């Protein structure tokens, strides 16, 4: 049984996501042309990206920490955070393609936001390729920590800055789109959207913790 | 919204999520057991040497 003192945030994460599923489907949403009821995807699709960004920020922090004080467990924390982040990034891409297919008519448009997201994912895939190509543990940790710092900055540029600088983007929340940005978000939708983001982040942190523990068990066994 | 049986879908989705959540909880416990077992094993080993 979970211990409340230690595990409260796991339960809270679960409750928040469950709330967002129930409330997200049952509240009344503004009926906007083209998207209509699919506006509810905002609660689920956009949460994936917020969660990915949070996990990548975590990986970034632990990579800096590793460079300041090289400990194996810090390296593990950084890699596992990036792995969970990548997973949520994939979910974001796939759910976004599904949504796009029904609103823009095709799963992929050459939009700066979409291409930026895809590039950010590739940048992180390269991180794992880089890691698997170095055998020496310390060298692997050090080189990949340096790369990860670049990767995080690149991700912010690709999904946060470039799409906003672009002349035109059909993706909401960016330049040239009147439909719906997070700033112009309907107040009732905020009441579902923010808890959803928070809940998913807690779930992601939980998965991250479990991954770290499994990896630590692996390392201990390897040392036997 | 709730008159056209959408609540059934909400129920199904919520149930699936609860299932996944409990599964994650289960994995958490399982990992904890493994950690304990390994620590005991390591303790025994250090005593023997």
GROMACS .gro file of C-alpha atoms in nm:
model
  273
    1UNK     CA    1   0.000   0.000   0.000
    2UNK     CA    2   0.125   0.350  -0.075
    3UNK     CA    3   0.247   0.555   0.214
    4UNK     CA    4   0.072   0.892   0.221
    5UNK     CA    5   0.365   1.087   0.358
    6UNK     CA    6   0.597   0.972   0.082
    7UNK     CA    7   0.362   0.900  -0.205
    8UNK     CA    8   0.105   1.181  -0.181
    9UNK     CA    9   0.222   1.343  -0.504
   10UNK     CA   10   0.179   1.019  -0.699
   11UNK     CA   11  -0.181   0.992  -0.584
   12UNK     CA   12  -0.236   1.363  -0.651
   13UNK     CA   13  -0.098   1.321  -1.003
   14UNK     CA   14  -0.335   1.034  -1.068
   15UNK     CA   15  -0.633   1.224  -0.930
   16UNK     CA   16  -0.551   1.535  -1.134
   17UNK     CA   17  -0.525   1.339  -1.459
   18UNK     CA   18  -0.844   1.147  -1.378
   19UNK     CA   19  -1.014   1.481  -1.310
   20UNK     CA   20  -0.892   1.620  -1.641
   21UNK     CA   21  -1.029   1.317  -1.826
   22UNK     CA   22  -1.371   1.346  -1.665
   23UNK     CA   23  -1.404   1.725  -1.659
   24UNK     CA   24  -1.231   1.767  -1.994
   25UNK     CA   25  -1.496   1.562  -2.168
   26UNK     CA   26  -1.799   1.684  -1.977
   27UNK     CA   27  -1.755   2.063  -1.952
   28UNK     CA   28  -1.901   2.298  -2.207
   29UNK     CA   29  -1.636   2.426  -2.448
   30UNK     CA   30  -1.651   2.722  -2.687
   31UNK     CA   31  -1.755   2.609  -3.034
   32UNK     CA   32  -1.491   2.741  -3.271
   33UNK     CA   33  -1.500   2.682  -3.647
   34UNK     CA   34  -1.288   2.397  -3.789
   35UNK     CA   35  -1.198   2.243  -3.454
   36UNK     CA   36  -1.538   2.228  -3.275
   37UNK     CA   37  -1.540   1.960  -3.003
   38UNK     CA   38  -1.183   1.859  -3.086
   39UNK     CA   39  -1.075   2.168  -2.890
   40UNK     CA   40  -1.084   1.931  -2.592
   41UNK     CA   41  -0.765   1.776  -2.728
   42UNK     CA   42  -0.591   2.079  -2.583
   43UNK     CA   43  -0.622   1.919  -2.238
   44UNK     CA   44  -0.447   1.604  -2.352
   45UNK     CA   45  -0.225   1.682  -2.651
   46UNK     CA   46  -0.075   2.005  -2.515
   47UNK     CA   47  -0.016   1.845  -2.172
   48UNK     CA   48   0.218   1.598  -2.341
   49UNK     CA   49   0.441   1.882  -2.462
   50UNK     CA   50   0.441   2.060  -2.128
   51UNK     CA   51   0.541   1.733  -1.964
   52UNK     CA   52   0.815   1.672  -2.219
   53UNK     CA   53   0.956   2.021  -2.166
   54UNK     CA   54   0.954   1.973  -1.787
   55UNK     CA   55   1.134   1.640  -1.813
   56UNK     CA   56   1.393   1.785  -2.052
   57UNK     CA   57   1.446   2.076  -1.813
   58UNK     CA   58   1.503   1.818  -1.537
   59UNK     CA   59   1.753   1.635  -1.756
   60UNK     CA   60   1.924   1.968  -1.829
   61UNK     CA   61   1.955   2.051  -1.457
   62UNK     CA   62   2.100   1.710  -1.377
   63UNK     CA   63   2.347   1.736  -1.665
   64UNK     CA   64   2.476   2.067  -1.528
   65UNK     CA   65   2.491   1.907  -1.186
   66UNK     CA   66   2.693   1.620  -1.330
   67UNK     CA   67   2.948   1.853  -1.484
   68UNK     CA   68   2.990   2.031  -1.152
   69UNK     CA   69   3.021   1.708  -0.957
   70UNK     CA   70   3.053   1.387  -1.159
   71UNK     CA   71   2.849   1.121  -0.978
   72UNK     CA   72   2.708   0.815  -1.154
   73UNK     CA   73   2.364   0.867  -0.998
   74UNK     CA   74   2.341   1.222  -1.133
   75UNK     CA   75   2.414   1.091  -1.481
   76UNK     CA   76   2.146   0.824  -1.440
   77UNK     CA   77   1.893   1.087  -1.330
   78UNK     CA   78   1.970   1.298  -1.638
   79UNK     CA   79   1.941   1.012  -1.888
   80UNK     CA   80   1.621   0.874  -1.739
   81UNK     CA   81   1.460   1.219  -1.738
   82UNK     CA   82   1.548   1.261  -2.105
   83UNK     CA   83   1.407   0.914  -2.179
   84UNK     CA   84   1.073   0.992  -2.012
   85UNK     CA   85   1.068   1.332  -2.184
   86UNK     CA   86   1.125   1.170  -2.522
   87UNK     CA   87   0.840   0.930  -2.458
   88UNK     CA   88   0.602   1.217  -2.388
   89UNK     CA   89   0.740   1.397  -2.693
   90UNK     CA   90   0.644   1.101  -2.911
   91UNK     CA   91   0.298   1.101  -2.759
   92UNK     CA   92   0.277   1.474  -2.836
   93UNK     CA   93   0.377   1.421  -3.200
   94UNK     CA   94   0.142   1.127  -3.256
   95UNK     CA   95  -0.158   1.291  -3.087
   96UNK     CA   96  -0.082   1.612  -3.275
   97UNK     CA   97  -0.079   1.426  -3.607
   98UNK     CA   98  -0.409   1.265  -3.527
   99UNK     CA   99  -0.562   1.600  -3.439
  100UNK     CA  100  -0.410   1.767  -3.747
  101UNK     CA  101  -0.550   1.499  -3.971
  102UNK     CA  102  -0.903   1.597  -3.876
  103UNK     CA  103  -0.859   1.974  -3.861
  104UNK     CA  104  -0.596   2.059  -4.121
  105UNK     CA  105  -0.678   1.767  -4.349
  106UNK     CA  106  -0.344   1.590  -4.326
  107UNK     CA  107  -0.130   1.456  -4.042
  108UNK     CA  108   0.171   1.668  -4.128
  109UNK     CA  109   0.184   2.022  -4.261
  110UNK     CA  110   0.510   2.201  -4.318
  111UNK     CA  111   0.445   2.431  -4.030
  112UNK     CA  112   0.731   2.583  -3.829
  113UNK     CA  113   0.582   2.452  -3.505
  114UNK     CA  114   0.554   2.096  -3.632
  115UNK     CA  115   0.895   2.088  -3.797
  116UNK     CA  116   1.047   2.245  -3.487
  117UNK     CA  117   0.896   1.976  -3.265
  118UNK     CA  118   1.018   1.701  -3.495
  119UNK     CA  119   1.368   1.851  -3.498
  120UNK     CA  120   1.369   1.874  -3.118
  121UNK     CA  121   1.280   1.504  -3.099
  122UNK     CA  122   1.563   1.423  -3.340
  123UNK     CA  123   1.807   1.626  -3.129
  124UNK     CA  124   1.719   1.408  -2.830
  125UNK     CA  125   1.733   1.086  -3.031
  126UNK     CA  126   2.088   1.187  -3.121
  127UNK     CA  127   2.158   1.217  -2.747
  128UNK     CA  128   2.081   0.848  -2.701
  129UNK     CA  129   2.277   0.751  -3.011
  130UNK     CA  130   2.572   0.948  -2.875
  131UNK     CA  131   2.549   0.770  -2.541
  132UNK     CA  132   2.536   0.426  -2.693
  133UNK     CA  133   2.842   0.500  -2.905
  134UNK     CA  134   3.078   0.559  -2.612
  135UNK     CA  135   3.188   0.257  -2.409
  136UNK     CA  136   3.379   0.423  -2.129
  137UNK     CA  137   3.123   0.507  -1.857
  138UNK     CA  138   3.277   0.830  -1.734
  139UNK     CA  139   3.347   0.960  -2.081
  140UNK     CA  140   2.993   0.870  -2.186
  141UNK     CA  141   2.847   1.058  -1.892
  142UNK     CA  142   3.063   1.366  -1.943
  143UNK     CA  143   3.025   1.397  -2.321
  144UNK     CA  144   2.651   1.334  -2.309
  145UNK     CA  145   2.605   1.585  -2.026
  146UNK     CA  146   2.766   1.853  -2.241
  147UNK     CA  147   2.553   1.751  -2.539
  148UNK     CA  148   2.238   1.748  -2.327
  149UNK     CA  149   2.291   2.110  -2.228
  150UNK     CA  150   2.307   2.203  -2.596
  151UNK     CA  151   2.009   1.979  -2.667
  152UNK     CA  152   1.790   2.159  -2.417
  153UNK     CA  153   1.879   2.501  -2.554
  154UNK     CA  154   1.817   2.374  -2.908
  155UNK     CA  155   1.479   2.235  -2.802
  156UNK     CA  156   1.375   2.570  -2.657
  157UNK     CA  157   1.479   2.738  -2.981
  158UNK     CA  158   1.301   2.484  -3.201
  159UNK     CA  159   0.971   2.460  -3.020
  160UNK     CA  160   0.959   2.790  -2.834
  161UNK     CA  161   1.136   3.062  -3.026
  162UNK     CA  162   1.157   2.977  -3.397
  163UNK     CA  163   0.783   2.913  -3.443
  164UNK     CA  164   0.710   3.250  -3.287
  165UNK     CA  165   0.956   3.426  -3.513
  166UNK     CA  166   0.812   3.257  -3.819
  167UNK     CA  167   0.608   3.466  -4.059
  168UNK     CA  168   0.316   3.233  -4.047
  169UNK     CA  169   0.212   2.932  -3.847
  170UNK     CA  170  -0.125   2.761  -3.847
  171UNK     CA  171  -0.055   2.606  -3.510
  172UNK     CA  172  -0.249   2.783  -3.233
  173UNK     CA  173  -0.068   2.982  -2.969
  174UNK     CA  174   0.186   3.102  -3.224
  175UNK     CA  175   0.212   3.387  -3.470
  176UNK     CA  176  -0.062   3.458  -3.718
  177UNK     CA  177  -0.332   3.249  -3.561
  178UNK     CA  178  -0.639   3.405  -3.413
  179UNK     CA  179  -0.804   3.087  -3.290
  180UNK     CA  180  -0.670   2.998  -2.954
  181UNK     CA  181  -0.347   3.063  -2.777
  182UNK     CA  182  -0.280   2.971  -2.417
  183UNK     CA  183  -0.312   3.341  -2.336
  184UNK     CA  184  -0.654   3.360  -2.496
  185UNK     CA  185  -0.766   3.039  -2.334
  186UNK     CA  186  -1.125   3.018  -2.218
  187UNK     CA  187  -1.141   3.052  -1.834
  188UNK     CA  188  -1.333   2.727  -1.780
  189UNK     CA  189  -1.086   2.544  -2.002
  190UNK     CA  190  -0.803   2.675  -1.787
  191UNK     CA  191  -0.960   2.498  -1.489
  192UNK     CA  192  -0.909   2.168  -1.668
  193UNK     CA  193  -0.593   2.245  -1.863
  194UNK     CA  194  -0.364   2.349  -1.575
  195UNK     CA  195  -0.455   2.055  -1.348
  196UNK     CA  196  -0.405   1.822  -1.647
  197UNK     CA  197  -0.054   1.958  -1.707
  198UNK     CA  198   0.034   1.935  -1.338
  199UNK     CA  199  -0.106   1.582  -1.311
  200UNK     CA  200   0.084   1.453  -1.612
  201UNK     CA  201   0.406   1.610  -1.487
  202UNK     CA  202   0.362   1.427  -1.155
  203UNK     CA  203   0.299   1.098  -1.337
  204UNK     CA  204   0.609   1.160  -1.551
  205UNK     CA  205   0.819   1.227  -1.241
  206UNK     CA  206   0.692   0.904  -1.092
  207UNK     CA  207   0.788   0.703  -1.402
  208UNK     CA  208   1.125   0.880  -1.393
  209UNK     CA  209   1.183   0.778  -1.030
  210UNK     CA  210   1.098   0.415  -1.104
  211UNK     CA  211   1.332   0.415  -1.405
  212UNK     CA  212   1.616   0.553  -1.192
  213UNK     CA  213   1.559   0.285  -0.929
  214UNK     CA  214   1.557   0.005  -1.187
  215UNK     CA  215   1.877   0.142  -1.342
  216UNK     CA  216   2.039   0.161  -0.997
  217UNK     CA  217   1.948  -0.204  -0.933
  218UNK     CA  218   2.107  -0.292  -1.269
  219UNK     CA  219   2.425  -0.106  -1.178
  220UNK     CA  220   2.446  -0.274  -0.838
  221UNK     CA  221   2.404  -0.617  -0.995
  222UNK     CA  222   2.672  -0.536  -1.252
  223UNK     CA  223   2.912  -0.456  -0.970
  224UNK     CA  224   2.853  -0.791  -0.796
  225UNK     CA  225  -2.368   1.637  -2.296
  226UNK     CA  226  -2.455   1.384  -2.028
  227UNK     CA  227  -2.788   1.298  -2.185
  228UNK     CA  228  -2.645   1.138  -2.497
  229UNK     CA  229  -2.453   0.868  -2.310
  230UNK     CA  230  -2.116   1.041  -2.336
  231UNK     CA  231  -2.078   0.954  -1.968
  232UNK     CA  232  -2.029   0.590  -2.070
  233UNK     CA  233  -1.721   0.687  -2.270
  234UNK     CA  234  -1.593   0.904  -1.986
  235UNK     CA  235  -1.639   0.605  -1.755
  236UNK     CA  236  -1.446   0.373  -1.984
  237UNK     CA  237  -1.159   0.617  -2.032
  238UNK     CA  238  -1.138   0.686  -1.658
  239UNK     CA  239  -1.141   0.314  -1.582
  240UNK     CA  240  -0.853   0.254  -1.826
  241UNK     CA  241  -0.655   0.532  -1.666
  242UNK     CA  242  -0.723   0.398  -1.316
  243UNK     CA  243  -0.603   0.059  -1.439
  244UNK     CA  244  -0.279   0.209  -1.568
  245UNK     CA  245  -0.236   0.403  -1.245
  246UNK     CA  246  -0.275   0.092  -1.030
  247UNK     CA  247  -0.032  -0.089  -1.260
  248UNK     CA  248   0.223   0.187  -1.206
  249UNK     CA  249   0.167   0.159  -0.832
  250UNK     CA  250   0.228  -0.215  -0.862
  251UNK     CA  251   0.552  -0.159  -1.054
  252UNK     CA  252   0.661   0.084  -0.785
  253UNK     CA  253   0.612  -0.181  -0.514
  254UNK     CA  254   0.783  -0.445  -0.721
  255UNK     CA  255   1.087  -0.222  -0.765
  256UNK     CA  256   1.089  -0.158  -0.392
  257UNK     CA  257   1.093  -0.532  -0.321
  258UNK     CA  258   1.381  -0.582  -0.563
  259UNK     CA  259   1.576  -0.301  -0.396
  260UNK     CA  260   1.531  -0.462  -0.057
  261UNK     CA  261   1.629  -0.808  -0.181
  262UNK     CA  262   1.941  -0.675  -0.347
  263UNK     CA  263   2.044  -0.475  -0.040
  264UNK     CA  264   2.010  -0.783   0.180
  265UNK     CA  265   2.213  -0.984  -0.068
  266UNK     CA  266   2.487  -0.720  -0.070
  267UNK     CA  267   2.489  -0.713   0.311
  268UNK     CA  268   2.531  -1.091   0.329
  269UNK     CA  269   2.811  -1.076   0.076
  270UNK     CA  270   3.002  -0.808   0.264
  271UNK     CA  271   2.973  -1.014   0.584
  272UNK     CA  272   3.121  -1.321   0.416
  273UNK     CA  273   3.426  -1.142   0.284
   0.00000   0.00000   0.00000
